Coordinates of C-alpha atoms in Angstrom, one line a residue:
M1 CA -19.8 3.7 -10.8
I2 CA -21.2 5.5 -7.7
S3 CA -19.2 8.7 -7.3
H4 CA -18.4 10.2 -4.0
G5 CA -17.1 13.6 -3.4
N6 CA -14.8 14.1 -0.5
S7 CA -13.7 16.8 1.9
Y8 CA -10.0 15.9 2.2
G9 CA -7.8 18.7 1.4
D10 CA -4.5 19.0 -0.4
N11 CA -2.1 18.1 2.3
D12 CA 1.2 19.0 0.8
G13 CA 0.7 21.7 -1.8
D14 CA 1.2 19.4 -4.8
N15 CA -2.4 18.6 -5.4
T16 CA -2.2 15.4 -3.3
L17 CA -5.2 14.4 -1.3
A18 CA -4.5 12.8 2.1
A19 CA -5.7 9.2 2.4
P20 CA -8.7 9.4 4.8
S21 CA -8.2 7.6 8.1
E22 CA -11.5 5.7 7.6
P23 CA -12.1 3.5 4.5
E24 CA -14.0 5.2 1.7
V25 CA -16.2 2.9 -0.4
T26 CA -18.0 3.5 -3.7
G27 CA -21.2 1.5 -3.1
S28 CA -20.2 -1.1 -5.7
H29 CA -18.7 -4.5 -4.8
V30 CA -15.7 -6.5 -6.1
V31 CA -16.5 -10.2 -6.9
V32 CA -13.8 -12.8 -7.1
F33 CA -14.4 -16.0 -9.0
T34 CA -12.8 -19.3 -8.1
E35 CA -10.1 -20.9 -10.3
G36 CA -12.0 -24.2 -10.3
G37 CA -15.4 -22.7 -10.6
N38 CA -16.4 -20.3 -13.3
R39 CA -13.4 -17.9 -13.6
T40 CA -13.5 -18.3 -17.3
D41 CA -17.2 -17.5 -17.7
A42 CA -17.7 -14.9 -15.0
A43 CA -20.2 -12.9 -17.0
Q44 CA -22.5 -15.9 -17.4
T45 CA -22.2 -16.6 -13.7
L46 CA -23.3 -13.1 -12.8
R47 CA -26.3 -13.5 -15.1
D48 CA -27.2 -16.9 -13.7
V49 CA -26.7 -16.1 -10.0
A50 CA -27.8 -12.4 -9.7
G51 CA -29.6 -11.7 -13.0
L52 CA -27.2 -9.0 -13.9
S53 CA -27.9 -8.6 -17.6
D54 CA -25.7 -5.6 -18.7
V55 CA -22.2 -7.0 -18.3
A56 CA -19.1 -5.4 -19.9
R57 CA -16.0 -7.6 -20.4
S58 CA -12.4 -6.6 -20.7
T59 CA -11.9 -9.0 -23.6
E60 CA -14.2 -6.8 -25.6
F61 CA -11.4 -4.2 -25.7
E62 CA -8.2 -4.6 -27.6
S63 CA -5.3 -5.8 -25.3
S64 CA -7.8 -5.5 -22.4
A65 CA -7.5 -1.7 -22.5
M66 CA -11.0 -1.3 -21.0
D67 CA -12.5 2.2 -21.4
L68 CA -14.4 2.5 -18.1
A69 CA -16.2 5.6 -19.5
E70 CA -18.0 3.2 -21.9
T71 CA -19.0 0.9 -19.0
Q72 CA -20.5 3.3 -16.6
A73 CA -24.1 2.3 -17.3
A74 CA -23.3 -1.4 -17.0
D75 CA -24.4 -3.5 -14.1
A76 CA -21.0 -5.1 -13.9
V77 CA -17.5 -5.0 -15.5
V78 CA -15.6 -8.3 -15.7
F79 CA -11.8 -8.5 -15.9
D80 CA -11.5 -11.8 -17.7
E81 CA -7.8 -12.3 -17.2
L82 CA -8.0 -11.7 -13.5
G83 CA -11.3 -13.6 -12.9
I84 CA -12.7 -10.6 -11.1
A85 CA -15.8 -8.3 -11.5
V86 CA -17.0 -5.1 -10.1
V87 CA -20.8 -5.0 -9.8
T88 CA -23.3 -2.4 -9.0
A89 CA -26.1 -4.6 -7.7
A90 CA -29.5 -4.1 -6.0
P91 CA -29.9 -5.5 -2.5
D92 CA -31.6 -8.7 -3.7
Q93 CA -28.9 -9.3 -6.3
L94 CA -26.1 -8.7 -3.8
A95 CA -27.8 -11.1 -1.4
A96 CA -27.8 -13.7 -4.3
L97 CA -24.1 -13.3 -4.9
Q98 CA -23.4 -13.5 -1.2
E99 CA -25.4 -16.8 -1.0
A100 CA -23.4 -18.0 -4.0
A101 CA -20.1 -17.2 -2.2
A102 CA -21.3 -19.3 0.7
T103 CA -22.6 -22.3 -1.1
D104 CA -22.1 -22.2 -4.9
G105 CA -18.4 -22.9 -5.4
R106 CA -18.1 -20.5 -8.3
V107 CA -17.8 -17.3 -6.3
L108 CA -14.8 -16.9 -3.9
S109 CA -15.5 -13.6 -2.2
I110 CA -17.4 -10.3 -2.3
E111 CA -15.9 -7.1 -0.9
P112 CA -17.0 -3.4 -0.9
E113 CA -15.1 -1.5 -3.6
L114 CA -12.6 0.9 -2.0
M115 CA -11.1 4.2 -3.0
H116 CA -7.3 4.3 -3.0
Y117 CA -4.9 7.3 -2.8
A118 CA -1.4 8.3 -4.0
L119 CA 0.9 7.8 -1.1
S120 CA 3.3 10.7 -1.1
V121 CA 3.8 13.2 1.7
G122 CA 5.0 16.1 -0.4
T123 CA 8.1 18.1 0.4
D124 CA 7.7 18.9 4.1
P125 CA 11.0 20.4 5.2
R126 CA 10.8 18.4 8.5
V127 CA 10.8 15.2 6.4
E128 CA 13.6 16.4 4.2
A129 CA 15.8 17.1 7.2
E130 CA 15.7 13.4 8.2
A131 CA 18.1 12.5 5.4
A132 CA 21.7 12.8 6.6
G133 CA 23.8 9.9 5.3
F134 CA 23.6 9.4 1.6
S135 CA 22.9 12.7 -0.3
D136 CA 22.4 13.8 -3.8
T137 CA 25.5 14.6 -5.8
A138 CA 25.9 16.4 -9.1
D139 CA 25.8 13.1 -10.8
F140 CA 23.4 10.9 -8.9
T141 CA 20.5 10.9 -6.4
W142 CA 21.1 9.5 -3.0
G143 CA 18.7 6.7 -3.7
L144 CA 20.6 5.4 -6.7
Q145 CA 23.8 5.4 -4.7
A146 CA 22.3 3.6 -1.7
T147 CA 20.8 0.8 -3.8
K148 CA 24.0 0.5 -6.0
V149 CA 22.1 1.3 -9.2
T150 CA 25.1 3.6 -10.1
A151 CA 27.4 0.5 -10.4
S152 CA 25.0 -1.8 -12.2
A153 CA 25.7 -2.8 -15.8
C154 CA 21.9 -3.4 -16.3
G155 CA 19.3 -1.0 -17.5
G156 CA 16.2 -3.1 -17.8
S157 CA 16.7 -3.9 -21.4
G158 CA 13.9 -6.2 -22.7
V159 CA 11.8 -5.7 -19.6
K160 CA 8.3 -4.1 -19.6
V161 CA 7.5 -2.0 -16.5
A162 CA 4.0 -0.8 -15.8
V163 CA 3.5 2.1 -13.4
L164 CA -0.2 2.4 -12.4
D165 CA -0.6 5.9 -11.0
T166 CA -1.9 9.3 -12.0
G167 CA -0.5 9.1 -15.5
F168 CA 2.5 10.6 -17.1
D169 CA 3.6 13.8 -18.8
M170 CA 4.4 12.4 -22.3
A171 CA 6.0 15.7 -23.3
H172 CA 8.7 15.5 -20.7
P173 CA 12.0 16.0 -22.7
D174 CA 13.9 13.4 -20.6
F175 CA 11.8 10.6 -22.2
E176 CA 12.0 11.7 -25.8
G177 CA 12.4 8.6 -28.0
R178 CA 11.5 6.1 -25.3
A179 CA 9.1 3.3 -26.0
I180 CA 6.0 4.3 -24.0
T181 CA 2.5 2.8 -24.1
A182 CA -0.1 4.8 -22.2
Q183 CA -3.7 4.0 -21.3
S184 CA -6.2 5.7 -19.0
F185 CA -8.5 3.8 -16.8
V186 CA -10.0 6.9 -15.3
P187 CA -13.4 7.6 -17.0
G188 CA -13.3 10.7 -19.1
A189 CA -9.6 11.4 -18.5
A190 CA -6.6 11.1 -20.9
A191 CA -3.4 9.3 -19.7
H192 CA -1.8 12.7 -19.1
D193 CA -0.6 13.4 -15.6
G194 CA -2.4 16.4 -14.2
H195 CA -1.2 15.7 -10.7
G196 CA 2.5 15.0 -10.8
H197 CA 2.7 11.9 -8.7
G198 CA 2.7 9.4 -11.6
T199 CA 5.4 11.4 -13.5
H200 CA 7.6 11.4 -10.4
C201 CA 7.2 7.6 -9.9
I202 CA 7.9 6.8 -13.6
G203 CA 11.0 9.1 -13.4
T204 CA 12.4 7.0 -10.5
A205 CA 11.5 3.6 -12.0
C206 CA 12.5 4.3 -15.6
G207 CA 14.2 7.7 -16.0
P208 CA 17.2 8.1 -18.4
K209 CA 20.8 7.2 -17.6
S210 CA 22.1 10.6 -18.5
P211 CA 19.6 13.4 -18.3
S212 CA 21.0 16.5 -20.1
I213 CA 20.6 19.1 -17.4
T214 CA 20.5 17.4 -14.0
R215 CA 21.8 14.4 -12.0
R216 CA 20.7 10.8 -12.8
Y217 CA 17.5 9.9 -10.9
G218 CA 16.1 6.9 -12.8
V219 CA 16.8 3.2 -12.4
A220 CA 15.7 1.1 -15.4
H221 CA 16.7 3.5 -18.2
Q222 CA 16.3 0.9 -21.0
A223 CA 13.0 -0.6 -19.9
E224 CA 9.8 -0.3 -22.0
I225 CA 7.4 1.9 -20.1
F226 CA 3.7 1.2 -19.7
V227 CA 1.8 4.1 -18.2
G228 CA -1.6 3.1 -16.7
K229 CA -3.6 6.1 -15.3
V230 CA -5.7 4.6 -12.5
L231 CA -5.8 7.6 -10.2
S232 CA -7.4 10.9 -11.0
D233 CA -5.7 14.3 -11.2
Q234 CA -6.7 14.6 -7.5
G235 CA -4.7 11.4 -6.7
R236 CA -7.7 9.1 -6.0
G237 CA -9.2 6.1 -7.8
A238 CA -11.6 3.1 -7.2
D239 CA -10.7 -0.6 -7.3
R240 CA -12.2 -1.0 -10.7
S241 CA -9.7 1.4 -12.3
I242 CA -6.8 -0.3 -10.5
L243 CA -7.9 -3.8 -11.4
A244 CA -8.4 -2.7 -15.0
G245 CA -4.8 -1.4 -15.1
I246 CA -3.4 -4.6 -13.6
E247 CA -5.2 -6.7 -16.1
W248 CA -4.0 -4.5 -19.0
A249 CA -0.4 -4.8 -17.7
I250 CA -0.6 -8.6 -17.4
V251 CA -2.1 -9.0 -20.9
N252 CA 0.7 -6.8 -22.3
G253 CA 3.3 -9.1 -20.7
C254 CA 4.7 -6.6 -18.2
Q255 CA 7.1 -8.4 -15.9
V256 CA 7.0 -5.6 -13.2
I257 CA 3.9 -3.7 -12.1
S258 CA 4.5 -0.7 -9.7
M259 CA 1.6 0.7 -7.6
S260 CA 2.3 3.7 -5.3
L261 CA -1.2 3.8 -3.9
G262 CA -3.3 2.3 -1.2
A263 CA -6.1 2.6 1.3
N264 CA -6.2 2.8 5.1
V265 CA -7.8 -0.6 5.7
E266 CA -6.1 -3.3 7.9
A267 CA -7.9 -6.4 6.6
V268 CA -6.4 -8.2 3.6
S269 CA -8.4 -7.9 0.4
V270 CA -9.3 -11.3 -1.1
A271 CA -9.5 -9.6 -4.5
Y272 CA -6.0 -8.2 -4.4
E273 CA -4.5 -11.4 -3.0
T274 CA -6.1 -13.3 -5.8
V275 CA -4.9 -10.7 -8.3
G276 CA -1.4 -10.9 -6.9
S277 CA -1.3 -14.7 -7.1
R278 CA -2.7 -14.8 -10.7
A279 CA -0.1 -12.1 -11.7
L280 CA 2.8 -14.1 -10.3
A281 CA 1.5 -17.2 -12.1
S282 CA 1.5 -15.1 -15.3
G283 CA 5.1 -14.0 -14.7
S284 CA 4.2 -10.5 -13.4
L285 CA 5.5 -9.2 -10.1
I286 CA 3.4 -6.5 -8.4
V287 CA 5.1 -4.1 -5.9
A288 CA 3.1 -1.7 -3.9
A289 CA 3.6 1.1 -1.3
A290 CA 3.2 0.0 2.3
G291 CA 1.5 3.2 3.3
N292 CA 2.2 6.5 5.0
N293 CA -0.1 6.2 8.0
A294 CA 2.6 6.1 10.7
N295 CA 3.8 9.0 12.8
R296 CA 6.6 7.3 14.6
A297 CA 7.7 10.4 16.4
S298 CA 4.5 10.4 18.3
G299 CA 4.4 6.6 18.8
Q300 CA 2.0 5.7 16.0
M301 CA 3.5 2.9 13.9
G302 CA 0.7 2.6 11.4
F303 CA -0.2 -0.5 9.4
V304 CA 0.2 -1.9 5.9
G305 CA -3.1 -1.5 3.9
P306 CA -4.3 -3.0 0.6
P307 CA -3.1 -3.7 -1.9
A308 CA 0.4 -4.0 -0.3
N309 CA -0.9 -6.2 2.6
S310 CA -1.6 -9.1 0.2
P311 CA 0.8 -12.0 0.6
S312 CA 1.3 -12.2 -3.1
I313 CA 2.1 -8.4 -3.5
M314 CA 5.5 -7.1 -2.4
A315 CA 5.1 -4.4 0.3
V316 CA 7.7 -1.6 0.2
A317 CA 8.7 0.6 3.2
A318 CA 10.6 3.8 3.0
V319 CA 14.0 4.7 4.5
D320 CA 15.9 8.0 4.5
G321 CA 19.4 8.9 3.4
A322 CA 20.8 7.8 6.8
L323 CA 19.2 4.4 6.2
G324 CA 16.9 5.1 9.1
L325 CA 13.1 4.5 8.9
A326 CA 11.0 7.3 7.5
N327 CA 8.7 8.7 10.2
F328 CA 5.6 8.1 8.0
S329 CA 6.5 4.5 6.9
A330 CA 3.9 1.9 8.0
R331 CA 4.8 -1.1 10.1
S332 CA 3.8 -4.7 9.5
N333 CA 0.5 -5.6 10.9
P334 CA -0.5 -9.1 12.3
V335 CA -2.6 -10.3 9.4
I336 CA -1.4 -12.9 6.9
G337 CA 0.5 -10.9 4.2
G338 CA 0.5 -7.7 6.3
Q339 CA 4.3 -7.7 6.6
I340 CA 6.8 -5.4 5.0
D341 CA 8.8 -7.3 2.4
V342 CA 11.6 -4.8 1.5
A343 CA 12.5 -1.1 1.9
G344 CA 13.5 1.5 -0.6
P345 CA 14.7 5.1 -0.6
G346 CA 11.6 7.2 0.2
V347 CA 12.7 10.6 1.7
G348 CA 13.6 13.6 -0.3
V349 CA 13.6 11.7 -3.6
F350 CA 14.5 13.8 -6.6
S351 CA 12.8 12.9 -9.9
T352 CA 10.7 14.2 -12.8
V353 CA 7.5 16.3 -12.5
P354 CA 5.4 17.6 -15.4
V355 CA 6.8 20.5 -17.5
P356 CA 7.5 23.3 -17.2
T357 CA 8.8 22.6 -13.7
R358 CA 10.5 19.3 -14.9
Y359 CA 12.1 18.2 -11.6
G360 CA 11.2 18.1 -7.9
S361 CA 11.6 16.1 -4.7
K362 CA 8.9 14.1 -2.9
S363 CA 8.7 11.8 0.1
G364 CA 6.6 8.7 0.8
T365 CA 6.4 4.9 0.4
S366 CA 5.2 6.0 -3.0
M367 CA 8.7 7.1 -3.8
A368 CA 10.3 3.9 -2.4
T369 CA 8.1 1.7 -4.5
P370 CA 9.4 2.7 -8.0
H371 CA 13.0 2.3 -6.8
V372 CA 12.0 -1.4 -6.1
A373 CA 10.2 -1.7 -9.4
G374 CA 13.1 -0.3 -11.4
I375 CA 15.6 -2.6 -9.6
A376 CA 13.3 -5.6 -10.2
A377 CA 13.6 -4.8 -13.9
L378 CA 17.4 -4.8 -13.6
W379 CA 17.3 -8.2 -11.9
C380 CA 14.8 -9.5 -14.5
E381 CA 17.3 -8.5 -17.3
A382 CA 20.3 -9.9 -15.4
T383 CA 18.8 -13.3 -14.5
G384 CA 15.7 -13.8 -16.7
R385 CA 13.7 -14.5 -13.6
R386 CA 10.0 -13.5 -13.4
G387 CA 7.1 -13.8 -11.0
T388 CA 7.9 -15.7 -7.7
D389 CA 11.5 -16.3 -8.8
L390 CA 12.1 -12.6 -9.3
W391 CA 10.5 -11.9 -5.9
S392 CA 13.0 -14.4 -4.3
V393 CA 16.1 -12.8 -5.8
L394 CA 15.0 -9.3 -4.7
T395 CA 14.6 -10.3 -1.1
Q396 CA 17.7 -12.5 -1.1
Q397 CA 19.9 -9.8 -2.4
A398 CA 18.5 -7.0 -0.2
R399 CA 20.9 -5.2 2.2
R400 CA 20.2 -6.1 5.9
L401 CA 19.6 -3.0 8.0
L402 CA 19.9 -2.4 11.7
L403 CA 16.2 -2.0 11.9
P404 CA 13.4 -4.5 12.8
S405 CA 12.1 -6.7 10.0
L406 CA 8.7 -5.5 11.1
D407 CA 9.7 -2.2 9.6
V408 CA 11.9 -3.0 6.7
G409 CA 11.4 -6.7 5.9
S410 CA 14.5 -8.2 4.2
G411 CA 16.2 -4.8 4.1
L412 CA 17.2 -2.2 1.5
I413 CA 16.7 -3.2 -2.1
Q414 CA 20.0 -3.6 -4.1
A415 CA 20.7 -3.6 -7.8
P416 CA 22.7 -6.4 -9.6
A417 CA 26.3 -5.6 -10.4

């Protein structure tokens, strides 16, 4: 993989890098193979079309847990379940692939590989002050109250939830005894969370019902947790890491995949739209953060970027405790799939962070997304629905808000009784 340094600073004091306003690419390309073409033999297609001889495949790794550190010298890595590859090609090889996309019928698209970022905005007190309606109590966070998780009889039993992020602090005492499978897709890094973003998101999606020393903050307390580290300890990661994590989650039968990450690009990615469609067909629902590129107070509404702007991936906006829109939450943009689908609590969200600190509050569409993922697990348990059917029940049961659907879609996500 071509590695790029960056000059983006920590914007909130919690080791989070701000997503750059301009797209950042790696120099490699994401190749999508057609269903009717050669999806099932993508490696051979790359050899035939572009002469790429050193091709690594996800099926060479147990449960598709691809170690990207072992593939760094390869010309291409193929994610067999997804029917997608990331290639590092010479100009003539890239031209051959582009010619194939136009005429061959086996290649659907070729896109530059992007860098994505964790989408939190830290603990800015100006953002915290926006919350005024629901508030945390000694027993529950405001987000669990607003989404009626506190009254739900479900806990996500029998449901697998994958959170693809910066990893997880496996030593956190609140998760002792829980079924957790962890895998890193960041070359050279363990699945441990050296950032904090991933631990916070997992706490919201799957935290315990009765933590011993603080209020309840987690939704699907009985779900089986799959931790996929796809972002570095600086909160950034390339498409190949994210695609590897999605494939691993699908192969392991995860019904819900949560991704609090994105890039500031308006165009829909054919790759992520294809991945979202193939995930739904496999019974996996992907939910993703809409993005934090708005500054509504100054008239900037922002836009939904990839992967959330794919029609087959559920895009999540953020509201505050007064059920008003968060200042940073991106608005729908006029591309197919660029709309907000639902909203979740995303301002002043209390959850887990790595020990020894243990707990903290963050804001962002990143924090709204695991609320939706956890509640999707509750509905999966309650109804047995998966994939597109699960998507439908989530939007049908959402609470309508006095806000434009451009900003909150079907409304605030709600848990089953």
